[in-house]
């Protein structure tokens, strides 16, 4: 079963290009150097939504080692060498870890 490390975030006002450049070109590759992180992908909020109010414009999903979630998170905590950027609205970012409760299902069509 999969375990996902999920980050919802925003850029600081007026710094969207800097934020996206840092996240795509520096942050994701650095995170993938940490033992236990298996993959990473970012998403931008689509204009079409079910609910009007959305708190975050970006989502990053990382697959992490399901066999040792606690150690993977500790490896992240110990990665003091990560390049930080003040272009991210860090105080309002949301970070969660989710473990699969079912196998992945796919459309029959």
mmCIF file of N, CA, C and O in Angstrom:
data_model
loop_
_atom_site.group_PDB
_atom_site.id
_atom_site.type_symbol
_atom_site.label_atom_id
_atom_site.label_comp_id
_atom_site.label_asym_id
_atom_site.label_seq_id
_atom_site.Cartn_x
_atom_site.Cartn_y
_atom_site.Cartn_z
ATOM 1 N N UNK A 1 0.836 -1.187 0.000
ATOM 2 C CA UNK A 1 0.000 0.000 0.000
ATOM 3 C C UNK A 1 0.881 1.251 0.000
ATOM 4 O O UNK A 1 1.967 1.245 0.556
ATOM 5 N N UNK A 2 0.376 2.321 -0.555
ATOM 6 C CA UNK A 2 1.118 3.576 -0.666
ATOM 7 C C UNK A 2 0.962 4.443 0.569
ATOM 8 O O UNK A 2 -0.074 4.431 1.219
ATOM 9 N N UNK A 3 2.009 5.220 0.831
ATOM 10 C CA UNK A 3 1.945 6.284 1.823
ATOM 11 C C UNK A 3 2.340 7.568 1.115
ATOM 12 O O UNK A 3 3.337 7.606 0.392
ATOM 13 N N UNK A 4 1.540 8.616 1.311
ATOM 14 C CA UNK A 4 1.765 9.895 0.652
ATOM 15 C C UNK A 4 2.048 10.991 1.668
ATOM 16 O O UNK A 4 1.380 11.085 2.696
ATOM 17 N N UNK A 5 3.035 11.805 1.359
ATOM 18 C CA UNK A 5 3.367 13.015 2.109
ATOM 19 C C UNK A 5 2.819 14.144 1.246
ATOM 20 O O UNK A 5 3.230 14.295 0.089
ATOM 21 N N UNK A 6 1.851 14.898 1.769
ATOM 22 C CA UNK A 6 1.097 15.866 0.968
ATOM 23 C C UNK A 6 1.308 17.273 1.532
ATOM 24 O O UNK A 6 1.154 17.490 2.734
ATOM 25 N N UNK A 7 1.654 18.210 0.632
ATOM 26 C CA UNK A 7 1.878 19.596 1.039
ATOM 27 C C UNK A 7 1.006 20.519 0.200
ATOM 28 O O UNK A 7 1.088 20.501 -1.027
ATOM 29 N N UNK A 8 0.158 21.301 0.870
ATOM 30 C CA UNK A 8 -0.635 22.340 0.211
ATOM 31 C C UNK A 8 0.005 23.671 0.570
ATOM 32 O O UNK A 8 0.286 23.921 1.743
ATOM 33 N N UNK A 9 0.253 24.507 -0.457
ATOM 34 C CA UNK A 9 0.952 25.755 -0.175
ATOM 35 C C UNK A 9 0.591 26.845 -1.172
ATOM 36 O O UNK A 9 -0.107 26.601 -2.155
ATOM 37 N N UNK A 10 1.102 28.038 -0.887
ATOM 38 C CA UNK A 10 0.939 29.215 -1.742
ATOM 39 C C UNK A 10 2.270 29.939 -1.833
ATOM 40 O O UNK A 10 3.131 29.809 -0.958
ATOM 41 N N UNK A 11 2.385 30.765 -2.871
ATOM 42 C CA UNK A 11 3.525 31.663 -2.995
ATOM 43 C C UNK A 11 3.242 32.928 -2.185
ATOM 44 O O UNK A 11 2.079 33.279 -1.948
ATOM 45 N N UNK A 12 4.301 33.591 -1.761
ATOM 46 C CA UNK A 12 4.152 34.922 -1.186
ATOM 47 C C UNK A 12 3.621 35.840 -2.289
ATOM 48 O O UNK A 12 3.920 35.647 -3.469
ATOM 49 N N UNK A 13 2.839 36.828 -1.930
ATOM 50 C CA UNK A 13 2.253 37.758 -2.897
ATOM 51 C C UNK A 13 3.319 38.354 -3.806
ATOM 52 O O UNK A 13 4.349 38.832 -3.324
ATOM 53 N N UNK A 14 3.064 38.276 -5.113
ATOM 54 C CA UNK A 14 3.958 38.850 -6.097
ATOM 55 C C UNK A 14 5.216 38.052 -6.381
ATOM 56 O O UNK A 14 6.091 38.519 -7.117
ATOM 57 N N UNK A 15 5.327 36.837 -5.819
ATOM 58 C CA UNK A 15 6.564 36.056 -5.969
ATOM 59 C C UNK A 15 6.306 34.669 -6.560
ATOM 60 O O UNK A 15 7.070 33.741 -6.344
ATOM 61 N N UNK A 16 5.229 34.552 -7.325
ATOM 62 C CA UNK A 16 4.815 33.258 -7.885
ATOM 63 C C UNK A 16 5.898 32.612 -8.760
ATOM 64 O O UNK A 16 6.160 31.418 -8.632
ATOM 65 N N UNK A 17 6.517 33.374 -9.647
ATOM 66 C CA UNK A 17 7.548 32.809 -10.530
ATOM 67 C C UNK A 17 8.743 32.300 -9.734
ATOM 68 O O UNK A 17 9.255 31.201 -9.992
ATOM 69 N N UNK A 18 9.179 33.078 -8.762
ATOM 70 C CA UNK A 18 10.308 32.678 -7.908
ATOM 71 C C UNK A 18 9.960 31.415 -7.110
ATOM 72 O O UNK A 18 10.771 30.486 -7.008
ATOM 73 N N UNK A 19 8.759 31.393 -6.556
ATOM 74 C CA UNK A 19 8.267 30.238 -5.790
ATOM 75 C C UNK A 19 8.256 28.979 -6.648
ATOM 76 O O UNK A 19 8.778 27.932 -6.249
ATOM 77 N N UNK A 20 7.661 29.065 -7.838
ATOM 78 C CA UNK A 20 7.566 27.889 -8.709
ATOM 79 C C UNK A 20 8.935 27.434 -9.194
ATOM 80 O O UNK A 20 9.198 26.227 -9.268
ATOM 81 N N UNK A 21 9.815 28.361 -9.507
ATOM 82 C CA UNK A 21 11.168 27.998 -9.931
ATOM 83 C C UNK A 21 11.902 27.266 -8.814
ATOM 84 O O UNK A 21 12.527 26.218 -9.035
ATOM 85 N N UNK A 22 11.859 27.813 -7.599
ATOM 86 C CA UNK A 22 12.499 27.155 -6.453
ATOM 87 C C UNK A 22 11.898 25.778 -6.206
ATOM 88 O O UNK A 22 12.627 24.794 -6.073
ATOM 89 N N UNK A 23 10.562 25.685 -6.182
ATOM 90 C CA UNK A 23 9.910 24.416 -5.858
ATOM 91 C C UNK A 23 10.220 23.350 -6.900
ATOM 92 O O UNK A 23 10.600 22.218 -6.562
ATOM 93 N N UNK A 24 10.107 23.702 -8.185
ATOM 94 C CA UNK A 24 10.290 22.727 -9.262
ATOM 95 C C UNK A 24 11.751 22.349 -9.485
ATOM 96 O O UNK A 24 12.051 21.177 -9.743
ATOM 97 N N UNK A 25 12.649 23.328 -9.425
ATOM 98 C CA UNK A 25 14.032 23.100 -9.835
ATOM 99 C C UNK A 25 15.001 22.826 -8.694
ATOM 100 O O UNK A 25 16.080 22.289 -8.929
ATOM 101 N N UNK A 26 14.618 23.220 -7.489
ATOM 102 C CA UNK A 26 15.520 23.026 -6.351
ATOM 103 C C UNK A 26 14.906 22.094 -5.309
ATOM 104 O O UNK A 26 15.488 21.082 -4.941
ATOM 105 N N UNK A 27 13.707 22.454 -4.829
ATOM 106 C CA UNK A 27 13.125 21.726 -3.704
ATOM 107 C C UNK A 27 12.786 20.271 -4.024
ATOM 108 O O UNK A 27 13.198 19.366 -3.290
ATOM 109 N N UNK A 28 12.034 20.030 -5.092
ATOM 110 C CA UNK A 28 11.671 18.642 -5.410
ATOM 111 C C UNK A 28 12.904 17.756 -5.601
ATOM 112 O O UNK A 28 12.968 16.675 -4.998
ATOM 113 N N UNK A 29 13.899 18.168 -6.397
ATOM 114 C CA UNK A 29 15.088 17.314 -6.533
ATOM 115 C C UNK A 29 15.821 17.079 -5.207
ATOM 116 O O UNK A 29 16.326 15.974 -4.965
ATOM 117 N N UNK A 30 15.878 18.096 -4.344
ATOM 118 C CA UNK A 30 16.530 17.903 -3.050
ATOM 119 C C UNK A 30 15.761 16.917 -2.182
ATOM 120 O O UNK A 30 16.363 16.047 -1.545
ATOM 121 N N UNK A 31 14.449 17.048 -2.134
ATOM 122 C CA UNK A 31 13.636 16.128 -1.329
ATOM 123 C C UNK A 31 13.847 14.688 -1.774
ATOM 124 O O UNK A 31 13.936 13.768 -0.954
ATOM 125 N N UNK A 32 13.955 14.474 -3.084
ATOM 126 C CA UNK A 32 14.118 13.110 -3.599
ATOM 127 C C UNK A 32 15.495 12.521 -3.263
ATOM 128 O O UNK A 32 15.701 11.319 -3.440
ATOM 129 N N UNK A 33 16.417 13.313 -2.739
ATOM 130 C CA UNK A 33 17.710 12.805 -2.270
ATOM 131 C C UNK A 33 17.616 12.251 -0.851
ATOM 132 O O UNK A 33 18.539 11.588 -0.377
ATOM 133 N N UNK A 34 16.508 12.526 -0.169
ATOM 134 C CA UNK A 34 16.321 12.066 1.209
ATOM 135 C C UNK A 34 15.845 10.625 1.187
ATOM 136 O O UNK A 34 14.875 10.285 0.502
ATOM 137 N N UNK A 35 16.518 9.775 1.946
ATOM 138 C CA UNK A 35 16.174 8.356 2.001
ATOM 139 C C UNK A 35 14.725 8.170 2.447
ATOM 140 O O UNK A 35 14.299 8.742 3.453
ATOM 141 N N UNK A 36 13.975 7.420 1.671
ATOM 142 C CA UNK A 36 12.578 7.129 1.984
ATOM 143 C C UNK A 36 11.595 7.857 1.083
ATOM 144 O O UNK A 36 10.433 7.482 1.010
ATOM 145 N N UNK A 37 12.040 8.914 0.389
ATOM 146 C CA UNK A 37 11.177 9.603 -0.569
ATOM 147 C C UNK A 37 11.343 8.928 -1.927
ATOM 148 O O UNK A 37 12.459 8.806 -2.437
ATOM 149 N N UNK A 38 10.229 8.453 -2.502
ATOM 150 C CA UNK A 38 10.269 7.644 -3.717
ATOM 151 C C UNK A 38 9.909 8.412 -4.979
ATOM 152 O O UNK A 38 10.413 8.103 -6.054
ATOM 153 N N UNK A 39 9.005 9.380 -4.874
ATOM 154 C CA UNK A 39 8.583 10.153 -6.046
ATOM 155 C C UNK A 39 8.003 11.476 -5.577
ATOM 156 O O UNK A 39 7.663 11.639 -4.406
ATOM 157 N N UNK A 40 7.886 12.416 -6.533
ATOM 158 C CA UNK A 40 7.330 13.735 -6.216
ATOM 159 C C UNK A 40 6.644 14.299 -7.449
ATOM 160 O O UNK A 40 7.106 14.096 -8.573
ATOM 161 N N UNK A 41 5.541 15.006 -7.222
ATOM 162 C CA UNK A 41 4.834 15.681 -8.313
ATOM 163 C C UNK A 41 4.069 16.858 -7.733
ATOM 164 O O UNK A 41 3.520 16.776 -6.636
ATOM 165 N N UNK A 42 4.039 17.973 -8.496
ATOM 166 C CA UNK A 42 3.304 19.167 -8.073
ATOM 167 C C UNK A 42 2.104 19.394 -8.967
ATOM 168 O O UNK A 42 2.107 19.043 -10.146
ATOM 169 N N UNK A 43 1.113 20.064 -8.392
ATOM 170 C CA UNK A 43 -0.120 20.391 -9.096
ATOM 171 C C UNK A 43 -0.497 21.836 -8.777
ATOM 172 O O UNK A 43 -0.276 22.306 -7.661
ATOM 173 N N UNK A 44 -1.086 22.512 -9.746
ATOM 174 C CA UNK A 44 -1.641 23.841 -9.540
ATOM 175 C C UNK A 44 -3.155 23.739 -9.501
ATOM 176 O O UNK A 44 -3.747 22.902 -10.190
ATOM 177 N N UNK A 45 -3.775 24.588 -8.718
ATOM 178 C CA UNK A 45 -5.226 24.581 -8.574
ATOM 179 C C UNK A 45 -5.892 24.867 -9.922
ATOM 180 O O UNK A 45 -5.566 25.840 -10.589
ATOM 181 N N UNK A 46 -6.798 24.015 -10.312
ATOM 182 C CA UNK A 46 -7.527 24.177 -11.568
ATOM 183 C C UNK A 46 -8.623 25.226 -11.388
ATOM 184 O O UNK A 46 -9.160 25.394 -10.290
ATOM 185 N N UNK A 47 -8.974 25.907 -12.478
ATOM 186 C CA UNK A 47 -10.028 26.927 -12.418
ATOM 187 C C UNK A 47 -11.388 26.308 -12.123
ATOM 188 O O UNK A 47 -12.222 26.924 -11.460
ATOM 189 N N UNK A 48 -11.629 25.103 -12.588
ATOM 190 C CA UNK A 48 -12.914 24.418 -12.342
ATOM 191 C C UNK A 48 -12.854 23.737 -10.973
ATOM 192 O O UNK A 48 -11.974 22.911 -10.723
ATOM 193 N N UNK A 49 -13.775 24.102 -10.085
ATOM 194 C CA UNK A 49 -13.796 23.560 -8.731
ATOM 195 C C UNK A 49 -15.215 23.206 -8.311
ATOM 196 O O UNK A 49 -16.174 23.795 -8.798
ATOM 197 N N UNK A 50 -15.344 22.276 -7.387
ATOM 198 C CA UNK A 50 -16.644 21.936 -6.798
ATOM 199 C C UNK A 50 -17.057 22.982 -5.763
ATOM 200 O O UNK A 50 -18.227 23.265 -5.608
ATOM 201 N N UNK A 51 -16.077 23.539 -5.047
ATOM 202 C CA UNK A 51 -16.325 24.554 -4.034
ATOM 203 C C UNK A 51 -15.560 25.814 -4.411
ATOM 204 O O UNK A 51 -14.395 25.749 -4.823
ATOM 205 N N UNK A 52 -16.185 26.961 -4.251
ATOM 206 C CA UNK A 52 -15.550 28.222 -4.633
ATOM 207 C C UNK A 52 -14.345 28.568 -3.775
ATOM 208 O O UNK A 52 -13.312 28.971 -4.281
ATOM 209 N N UNK A 53 -14.466 28.446 -2.484
ATOM 210 C CA UNK A 53 -13.390 28.855 -1.575
ATOM 211 C C UNK A 53 -12.299 27.787 -1.519
ATOM 212 O O UNK A 53 -12.548 26.651 -1.135
ATOM 213 N N UNK A 54 -11.099 28.163 -1.919
ATOM 214 C CA UNK A 54 -9.942 27.268 -1.863
ATOM 215 C C UNK A 54 -8.815 28.010 -1.150
ATOM 216 O O UNK A 54 -8.520 29.167 -1.463
ATOM 217 N N UNK A 55 -8.184 27.365 -0.204
ATOM 218 C CA UNK A 55 -7.175 28.036 0.609
ATOM 219 C C UNK A 55 -5.763 27.979 0.024
ATOM 220 O O UNK A 55 -4.917 28.784 0.391
ATOM 221 N N UNK A 56 -5.520 27.037 -0.869
ATOM 222 C CA UNK A 56 -4.169 26.863 -1.405
ATOM 223 C C UNK A 56 -4.205 26.713 -2.915
ATOM 224 O O UNK A 56 -5.099 26.070 -3.467
ATOM 225 N N UNK A 57 -3.209 27.279 -3.560
ATOM 226 C CA UNK A 57 -3.134 27.216 -5.016
ATOM 227 C C UNK A 57 -2.255 26.098 -5.548
ATOM 228 O O UNK A 57 -2.269 25.810 -6.737
ATOM 229 N N UNK A 58 -1.483 25.454 -4.666
ATOM 230 C CA UNK A 58 -0.560 24.420 -5.111
ATOM 231 C C UNK A 58 -0.590 23.217 -4.184
ATOM 232 O O UNK A 58 -0.824 23.333 -2.978
ATOM 233 N N UNK A 59 -0.324 22.061 -4.783
ATOM 234 C CA UNK A 59 -0.295 20.797 -4.062
ATOM 235 C C UNK A 59 0.942 20.028 -4.509
ATOM 236 O O UNK A 59 1.212 19.924 -5.711
ATOM 237 N N UNK A 60 1.698 19.522 -3.564
ATOM 238 C CA UNK A 60 2.817 18.628 -3.861
ATOM 239 C C UNK A 60 2.517 17.286 -3.210
ATOM 240 O O UNK A 60 2.110 17.240 -2.043
ATOM 241 N N UNK A 61 2.689 16.226 -3.987
ATOM 242 C CA UNK A 61 2.452 14.878 -3.475
ATOM 243 C C UNK A 61 3.736 14.081 -3.631
ATOM 244 O O UNK A 61 4.289 13.979 -4.730
ATOM 245 N N UNK A 62 4.192 13.538 -2.517
ATOM 246 C CA UNK A 62 5.401 12.726 -2.485
ATOM 247 C C UNK A 62 5.011 11.327 -2.034
ATOM 248 O O UNK A 62 4.331 11.171 -1.020
ATOM 249 N N UNK A 63 5.441 10.315 -2.748
ATOM 250 C CA UNK A 63 5.268 8.956 -2.255
ATOM 251 C C UNK A 63 6.469 8.645 -1.370
ATOM 252 O O UNK A 63 7.619 8.923 -1.748
ATOM 253 N N UNK A 64 6.187 8.115 -0.181
ATOM 254 C CA UNK A 64 7.273 7.784 0.744
ATOM 255 C C UNK A 64 7.230 6.298 1.083
ATOM 256 O O UNK A 64 6.240 5.605 0.825
ATOM 257 N N UNK A 65 8.311 5.826 1.655
ATOM 258 C CA UNK A 65 8.476 4.419 2.007
ATOM 259 C C UNK A 65 7.431 4.008 3.041
ATOM 260 O O UNK A 65 7.473 4.448 4.188
ATOM 261 N N UNK A 66 6.493 3.171 2.630
ATOM 262 C CA UNK A 66 5.408 2.742 3.517
ATOM 263 C C UNK A 66 5.893 1.848 4.648
ATOM 264 O O UNK A 66 5.236 1.731 5.671
ATOM 265 N N UNK A 67 7.029 1.207 4.465
ATOM 266 C CA UNK A 67 7.527 0.273 5.478
ATOM 267 C C UNK A 67 8.192 0.984 6.649
ATOM 268 O O UNK A 67 8.379 0.390 7.710
ATOM 269 N N UNK A 68 8.567 2.256 6.430
ATOM 270 C CA UNK A 68 9.245 2.975 7.503
ATOM 271 C C UNK A 68 8.919 4.465 7.440
ATOM 272 O O UNK A 68 9.806 5.296 7.225
ATOM 273 N N UNK A 69 7.657 4.790 7.655
ATOM 274 C CA UNK A 69 7.199 6.177 7.574
ATOM 275 C C UNK A 69 7.904 7.042 8.611
ATOM 276 O O UNK A 69 8.398 8.130 8.295
ATOM 277 N N UNK A 70 7.976 6.572 9.830
ATOM 278 C CA UNK A 70 8.593 7.362 10.900
ATOM 279 C C UNK A 70 10.053 7.688 10.575
ATOM 280 O O UNK A 70 10.498 8.818 10.788
ATOM 281 N N UNK A 71 10.797 6.727 10.041
ATOM 282 C CA UNK A 71 12.201 6.976 9.712
ATOM 283 C C UNK A 71 12.325 7.950 8.547
ATOM 284 O O UNK A 71 13.197 8.817 8.540
ATOM 285 N N UNK A 72 11.434 7.849 7.552
ATOM 286 C CA UNK A 72 11.453 8.785 6.432
ATOM 287 C C UNK A 72 11.210 10.202 6.923
ATOM 288 O O UNK A 72 11.903 11.147 6.519
ATOM 289 N N UNK A 73 10.248 10.380 7.823
ATOM 290 C CA UNK A 73 9.966 11.707 8.370
ATOM 291 C C UNK A 73 11.145 12.212 9.200
ATOM 292 O O UNK A 73 11.474 13.403 9.162
ATOM 293 N N UNK A 74 11.794 11.320 9.921
ATOM 294 C CA UNK A 74 12.982 11.720 10.685
ATOM 295 C C UNK A 74 14.112 12.122 9.742
ATOM 296 O O UNK A 74 14.833 13.093 10.003
ATOM 297 N N UNK A 75 14.269 11.401 8.639
ATOM 298 C CA UNK A 75 15.283 11.763 7.643
ATOM 299 C C UNK A 75 15.020 13.174 7.113
ATOM 300 O O UNK A 75 15.958 13.950 6.910
ATOM 301 N N UNK A 76 13.750 13.513 6.895
ATOM 302 C CA UNK A 76 13.387 14.857 6.444
ATOM 303 C C UNK A 76 13.735 15.893 7.513
ATOM 304 O O UNK A 76 14.306 16.938 7.213
ATOM 305 N N UNK A 77 13.402 15.596 8.761
ATOM 306 C CA UNK A 77 13.718 16.530 9.859
ATOM 307 C C UNK A 77 15.219 16.796 9.957
ATOM 308 O O UNK A 77 15.644 17.892 10.292
ATOM 309 N N UNK A 78 16.015 15.781 9.674
ATOM 310 C CA UNK A 78 17.477 15.886 9.786
ATOM 311 C C UNK A 78 18.121 16.550 8.568
ATOM 312 O O UNK A 78 19.312 16.854 8.593
ATOM 313 N N UNK A 79 17.357 16.793 7.521
ATOM 314 C CA UNK A 79 17.902 17.358 6.277
ATOM 315 C C UNK A 79 18.029 18.881 6.394
ATOM 316 O O UNK A 79 17.372 19.637 5.678
ATOM 317 N N UNK A 80 18.900 19.313 7.281
ATOM 318 C CA UNK A 80 19.102 20.747 7.506
ATOM 319 C C UNK A 80 19.801 21.419 6.326
ATOM 320 O O UNK A 80 19.880 22.641 6.272
ATOM 321 N N UNK A 81 20.292 20.647 5.384
ATOM 322 C CA UNK A 81 20.981 21.144 4.194
ATOM 323 C C UNK A 81 20.014 21.579 3.092
ATOM 324 O O UNK A 81 20.437 22.145 2.089
ATOM 325 N N UNK A 82 18.708 21.345 3.261
ATOM 326 C CA UNK A 82 17.733 21.730 2.238
ATOM 327 C C UNK A 82 17.779 23.236 1.980
ATOM 328 O O UNK A 82 17.899 24.034 2.912
ATOM 329 N N UNK A 83 17.666 23.613 0.718
ATOM 330 C CA UNK A 83 17.639 25.018 0.333
ATOM 331 C C UNK A 83 16.265 25.588 0.636
ATOM 332 O O UNK A 83 15.262 25.077 0.130
ATOM 333 N N UNK A 84 16.199 26.596 1.458
ATOM 334 C CA UNK A 84 14.937 27.248 1.825
ATOM 335 C C UNK A 84 14.665 28.417 0.895
ATOM 336 O O UNK A 84 15.580 28.988 0.314
ATOM 337 N N UNK A 85 13.402 28.790 0.779
ATOM 338 C CA UNK A 85 13.025 29.974 0.015
ATOM 339 C C UNK A 85 11.970 30.739 0.790
ATOM 340 O O UNK A 85 11.008 30.144 1.286
ATOM 341 N N UNK A 86 12.131 32.053 0.882
ATOM 342 C CA UNK A 86 11.108 32.862 1.531
ATOM 343 C C UNK A 86 10.012 33.262 0.545
ATOM 344 O O UNK A 86 9.125 34.036 0.880
ATOM 345 N N UNK A 87 10.040 32.690 -0.668
ATOM 346 C CA UNK A 87 8.969 32.934 -1.642
ATOM 347 C C UNK A 87 7.737 32.088 -1.348
ATOM 348 O O UNK A 87 6.658 32.364 -1.856
ATOM 349 N N UNK A 88 7.891 31.075 -0.496
ATOM 350 C CA UNK A 88 6.748 30.249 -0.089
ATOM 351 C C UNK A 88 6.108 30.857 1.156
ATOM 352 O O UNK A 88 6.805 31.363 2.041
ATOM 353 N N UNK A 89 4.793 30.825 1.206
ATOM 354 C CA UNK A 89 4.051 31.282 2.384
ATOM 355 C C UNK A 89 4.071 30.148 3.410
ATOM 356 O O UNK A 89 3.082 29.442 3.587
ATOM 357 N N UNK A 90 5.223 29.958 4.038
ATOM 358 C CA UNK A 90 5.452 28.824 4.939
ATOM 359 C C UNK A 90 4.470 28.742 6.111
ATOM 360 O O UNK A 90 3.979 27.661 6.411
ATOM 361 N N UNK A 91 4.136 29.853 6.782
ATOM 362 C CA UNK A 91 3.230 29.729 7.934
ATOM 363 C C UNK A 91 1.847 29.171 7.581
ATOM 364 O O UNK A 91 1.175 28.606 8.435
ATOM 365 N N UNK A 92 1.424 29.316 6.341
ATOM 366 C CA UNK A 92 0.100 28.840 5.956
ATOM 367 C C UNK A 92 0.122 27.541 5.157
ATOM 368 O O UNK A 92 -0.928 27.086 4.693
ATOM 369 N N UNK A 93 1.283 26.939 5.001
ATOM 370 C CA UNK A 93 1.372 25.645 4.315
ATOM 371 C C UNK A 93 0.780 24.557 5.208
ATOM 372 O O UNK A 93 0.833 24.651 6.440
ATOM 373 N N UNK A 94 0.190 23.565 4.577
ATOM 374 C CA UNK A 94 -0.369 22.420 5.303
ATOM 375 C C UNK A 94 0.364 21.157 4.872
ATOM 376 O O UNK A 94 0.531 20.913 3.680
ATOM 377 N N UNK A 95 0.807 20.374 5.841
ATOM 378 C CA UNK A 95 1.560 19.154 5.569
ATOM 379 C C UNK A 95 0.840 17.997 6.251
ATOM 380 O O UNK A 95 0.516 18.075 7.441
ATOM 381 N N UNK A 96 0.597 16.915 5.494
ATOM 382 C CA UNK A 96 -0.089 15.740 6.033
ATOM 383 C C UNK A 96 0.537 14.478 5.460
ATOM 384 O O UNK A 96 1.090 14.484 4.362
ATOM 385 N N UNK A 97 0.420 13.383 6.205
ATOM 386 C CA UNK A 97 0.838 12.065 5.737
ATOM 387 C C UNK A 97 -0.397 11.183 5.704
ATOM 388 O O UNK A 97 -1.140 11.100 6.691
ATOM 389 N N UNK A 98 -0.622 10.559 4.559
ATOM 390 C CA UNK A 98 -1.765 9.670 4.373
ATOM 391 C C UNK A 98 -1.276 8.288 3.968
ATOM 392 O O UNK A 98 -0.410 8.162 3.100
ATOM 393 N N UNK A 99 -1.864 7.249 4.578
ATOM 394 C CA UNK A 99 -1.580 5.869 4.190
ATOM 395 C C UNK A 99 -2.817 5.284 3.533
ATOM 396 O O UNK A 99 -3.944 5.512 3.993
ATOM 397 N N UNK A 100 -2.606 4.545 2.454
ATOM 398 C CA UNK A 100 -3.719 3.956 1.706
ATOM 399 C C UNK A 100 -4.527 3.010 2.590
ATOM 400 O O UNK A 100 -3.959 2.280 3.409
ATOM 401 N N UNK A 101 -5.816 3.050 2.426
ATOM 402 C CA UNK A 101 -6.704 2.134 3.141
ATOM 403 C C UNK A 101 -7.362 1.142 2.179
ATOM 404 O O UNK A 101 -8.059 0.234 2.616
ATOM 405 N N UNK A 102 -7.162 1.340 0.875
ATOM 406 C CA UNK A 102 -7.628 0.415 -0.153
ATOM 407 C C UNK A 102 -6.551 0.300 -1.218
ATOM 408 O O UNK A 102 -5.648 1.131 -1.306
ATOM 409 N N UNK A 103 -6.673 -0.689 -2.039
ATOM 410 C CA UNK A 103 -5.845 -0.763 -3.249
ATOM 411 C C UNK A 103 -6.363 0.311 -4.199
ATOM 412 O O UNK A 103 -7.519 0.746 -4.106
ATOM 413 N N UNK A 104 -5.534 0.747 -5.128
ATOM 414 C CA UNK A 104 -5.952 1.732 -6.121
ATOM 415 C C UNK A 104 -6.962 1.109 -7.066
ATOM 416 O O UNK A 104 -6.782 -0.017 -7.548
ATOM 417 N N UNK A 105 -8.048 1.815 -7.316
ATOM 418 C CA UNK A 105 -9.080 1.377 -8.248
ATOM 419 C C UNK A 105 -8.966 2.211 -9.507
ATOM 420 O O UNK A 105 -8.588 3.372 -9.435
ATOM 421 N N UNK A 106 -9.301 1.632 -10.640
ATOM 422 C CA UNK A 106 -9.267 2.363 -11.906
ATOM 423 C C UNK A 106 -10.608 2.228 -12.609
ATOM 424 O O UNK A 106 -11.347 1.270 -12.391
ATOM 425 N N UNK A 107 -10.894 3.186 -13.445
ATOM 426 C CA UNK A 107 -12.135 3.209 -14.205
ATOM 427 C C UNK A 107 -12.231 1.989 -15.122
ATOM 428 O O UNK A 107 -11.229 1.573 -15.713
ATOM 429 N N UNK A 108 -13.425 1.467 -15.271
ATOM 430 C CA UNK A 108 -13.643 0.320 -16.146
ATOM 431 C C UNK A 108 -13.741 0.730 -17.610
ATOM 432 O O UNK A 108 -13.694 -0.097 -18.501
ATOM 433 N N UNK A 109 -13.857 2.031 -17.877
ATOM 434 C CA UNK A 109 -14.037 2.467 -19.278
ATOM 435 C C UNK A 109 -12.753 2.555 -20.045
ATOM 436 O O UNK A 109 -11.690 2.519 -19.616
#
